[in-house]
mmCIF file of C-alpha atoms in Angstrom:
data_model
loop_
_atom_site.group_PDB
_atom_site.id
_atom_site.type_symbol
_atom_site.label_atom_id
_atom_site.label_comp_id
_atom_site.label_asym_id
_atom_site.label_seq_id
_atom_site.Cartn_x
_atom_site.Cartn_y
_atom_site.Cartn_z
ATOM 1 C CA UNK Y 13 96.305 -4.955 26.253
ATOM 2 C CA UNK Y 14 99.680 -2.677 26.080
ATOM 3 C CA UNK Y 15 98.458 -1.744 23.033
ATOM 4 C CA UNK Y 16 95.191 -0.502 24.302
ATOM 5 C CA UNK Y 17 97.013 1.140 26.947
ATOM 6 C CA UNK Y 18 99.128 3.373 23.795
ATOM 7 C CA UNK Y 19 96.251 4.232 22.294
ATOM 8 C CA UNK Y 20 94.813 5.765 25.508
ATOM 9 C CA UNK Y 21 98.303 7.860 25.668
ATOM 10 C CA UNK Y 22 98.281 8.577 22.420
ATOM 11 C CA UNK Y 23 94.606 9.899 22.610
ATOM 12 C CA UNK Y 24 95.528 11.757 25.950
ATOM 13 C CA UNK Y 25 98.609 13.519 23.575
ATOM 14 C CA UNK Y 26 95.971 14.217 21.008
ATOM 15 C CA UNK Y 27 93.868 15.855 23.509
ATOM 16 C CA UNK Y 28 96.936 18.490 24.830
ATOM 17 C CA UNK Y 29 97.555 19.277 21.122
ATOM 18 C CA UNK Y 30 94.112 20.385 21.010
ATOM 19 C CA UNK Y 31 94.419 22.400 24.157
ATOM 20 C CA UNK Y 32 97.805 24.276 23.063
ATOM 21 C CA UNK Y 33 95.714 24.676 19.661
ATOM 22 C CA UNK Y 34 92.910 26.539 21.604
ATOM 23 C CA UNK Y 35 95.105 28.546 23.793
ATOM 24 C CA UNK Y 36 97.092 29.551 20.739
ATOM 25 C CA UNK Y 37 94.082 30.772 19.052
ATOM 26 C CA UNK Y 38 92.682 32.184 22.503
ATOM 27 C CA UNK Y 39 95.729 34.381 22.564
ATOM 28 C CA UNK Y 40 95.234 35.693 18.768
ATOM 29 C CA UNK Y 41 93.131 39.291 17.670
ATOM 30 C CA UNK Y 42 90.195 38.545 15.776
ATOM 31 C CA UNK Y 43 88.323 39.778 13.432
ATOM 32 C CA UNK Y 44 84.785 40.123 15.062
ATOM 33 C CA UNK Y 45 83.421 37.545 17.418
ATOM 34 C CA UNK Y 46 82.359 34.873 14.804
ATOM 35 C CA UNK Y 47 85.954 34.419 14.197
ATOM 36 C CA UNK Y 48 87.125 34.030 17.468
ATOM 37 C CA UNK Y 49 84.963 30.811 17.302
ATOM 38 C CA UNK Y 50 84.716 29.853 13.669
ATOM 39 C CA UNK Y 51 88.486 30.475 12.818
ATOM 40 C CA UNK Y 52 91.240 27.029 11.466
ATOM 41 C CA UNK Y 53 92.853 26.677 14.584
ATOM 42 C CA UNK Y 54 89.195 25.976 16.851
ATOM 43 C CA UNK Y 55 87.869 24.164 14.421
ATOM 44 C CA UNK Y 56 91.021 22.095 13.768
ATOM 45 C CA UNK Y 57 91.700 21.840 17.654
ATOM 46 C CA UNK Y 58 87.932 20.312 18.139
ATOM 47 C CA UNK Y 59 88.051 18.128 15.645
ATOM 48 C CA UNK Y 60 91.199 16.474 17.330
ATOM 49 C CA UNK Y 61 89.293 16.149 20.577
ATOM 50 C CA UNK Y 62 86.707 14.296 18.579
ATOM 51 C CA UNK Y 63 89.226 12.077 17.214
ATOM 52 C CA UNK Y 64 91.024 11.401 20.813
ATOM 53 C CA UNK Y 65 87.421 10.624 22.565
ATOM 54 C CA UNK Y 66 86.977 8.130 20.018
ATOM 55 C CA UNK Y 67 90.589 6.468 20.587
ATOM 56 C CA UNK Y 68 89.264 6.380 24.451
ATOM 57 C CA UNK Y 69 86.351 4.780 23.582
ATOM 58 C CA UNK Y 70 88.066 2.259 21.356
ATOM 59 C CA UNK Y 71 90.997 1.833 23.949
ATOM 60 C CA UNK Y 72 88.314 1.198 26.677
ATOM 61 C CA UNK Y 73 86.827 -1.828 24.995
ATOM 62 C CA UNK Y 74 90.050 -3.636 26.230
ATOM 63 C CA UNK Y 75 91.817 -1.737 28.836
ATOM 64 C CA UNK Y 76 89.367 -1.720 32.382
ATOM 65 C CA UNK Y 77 88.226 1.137 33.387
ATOM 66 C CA UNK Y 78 90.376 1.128 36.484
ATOM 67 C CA UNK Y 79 93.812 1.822 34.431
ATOM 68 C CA UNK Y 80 91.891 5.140 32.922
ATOM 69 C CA UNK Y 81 92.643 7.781 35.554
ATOM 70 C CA UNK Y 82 96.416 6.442 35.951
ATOM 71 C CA UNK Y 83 96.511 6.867 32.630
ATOM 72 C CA UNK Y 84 95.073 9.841 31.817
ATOM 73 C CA UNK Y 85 97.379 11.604 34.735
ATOM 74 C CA UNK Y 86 100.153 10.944 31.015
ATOM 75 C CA UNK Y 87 98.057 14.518 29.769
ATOM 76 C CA UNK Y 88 99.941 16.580 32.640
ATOM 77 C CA UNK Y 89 103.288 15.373 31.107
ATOM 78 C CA UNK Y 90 101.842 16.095 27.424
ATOM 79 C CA UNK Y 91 100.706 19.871 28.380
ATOM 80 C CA UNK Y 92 104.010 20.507 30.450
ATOM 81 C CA UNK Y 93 106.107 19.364 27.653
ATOM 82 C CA UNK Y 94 104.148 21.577 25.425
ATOM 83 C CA UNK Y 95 103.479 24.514 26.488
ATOM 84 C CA UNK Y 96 107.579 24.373 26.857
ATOM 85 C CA UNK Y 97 107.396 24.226 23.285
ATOM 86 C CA UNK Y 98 105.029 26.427 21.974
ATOM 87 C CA UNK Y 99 104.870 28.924 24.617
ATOM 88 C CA UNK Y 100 108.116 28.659 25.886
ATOM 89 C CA UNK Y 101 107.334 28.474 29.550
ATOM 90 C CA UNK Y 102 110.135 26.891 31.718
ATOM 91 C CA UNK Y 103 109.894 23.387 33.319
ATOM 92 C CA UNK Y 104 110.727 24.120 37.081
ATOM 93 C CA UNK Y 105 111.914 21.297 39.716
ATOM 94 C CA UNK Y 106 108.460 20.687 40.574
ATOM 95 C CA UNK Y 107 107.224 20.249 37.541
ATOM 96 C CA UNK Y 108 110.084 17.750 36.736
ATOM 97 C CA UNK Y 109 109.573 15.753 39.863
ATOM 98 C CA UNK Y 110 105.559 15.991 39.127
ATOM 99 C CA UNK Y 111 106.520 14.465 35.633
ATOM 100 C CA UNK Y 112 108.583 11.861 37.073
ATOM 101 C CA UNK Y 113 106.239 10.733 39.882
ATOM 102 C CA UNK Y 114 103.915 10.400 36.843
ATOM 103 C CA UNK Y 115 105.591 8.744 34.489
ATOM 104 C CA UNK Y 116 106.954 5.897 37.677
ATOM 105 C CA UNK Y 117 103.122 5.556 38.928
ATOM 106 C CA UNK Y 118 102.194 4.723 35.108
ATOM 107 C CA UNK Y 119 104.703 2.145 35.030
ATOM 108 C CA UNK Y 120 104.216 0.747 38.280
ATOM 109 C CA UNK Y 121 99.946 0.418 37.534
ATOM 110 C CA UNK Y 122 100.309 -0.495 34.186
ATOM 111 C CA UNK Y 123 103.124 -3.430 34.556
#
């Protein structure tokens, strides 16, 4: 089942890659209108969602449903850590105790 229970992290990583992805192209001039919706970066960014729903749905064949919203707290962490990253934005103390509380209720559920 720890297994399962990576794959459901690793989709909920997936899934804040495709949200910096959107906010990066959010933040870009386009072209017209069509573009702002039609451009690599959307298109790329959806198609990563689609890939991370089906990871859940594969995860969730083993792992019960009552694990899923402990788990899926792990996208926080993911969309703190990068939007540090790509947009530079500083980790405060809150944050870092937010990420910590996170990361210690995972462990404690899931073990």
């Amino acid at each position: 089942m720890i297994l399962y229970v990576i794959f459901l992290l690793i989709s909920n990583f997936i899934g804040a890659v495709s949200q910096v992805l959107l906010k990066k192209s959010a933040m870009e001039n386009h072209k017209n209108f069509v573009y702002e919706y039609l451009n690599f970066k959307v298109i790329f960014a959806y198609s990563l969602f689609f890939i991370a729903v089906f990871i859940d749905l594969y995860a969730l064949t083993v792992v019960p449903v009552s694990y899923v919203p402990i788990i899926e707290a792990s996208s926080y962490i993911f969309t703190i850590i990068l939007s540090r990253i790509f947009f530079k934005d500083k980790i405060n103390i809150k944050q870092a105790i937010a990420i910590l509380l996170i990361i210690a209720g995972i462990a404690i559920y899931v073990i």
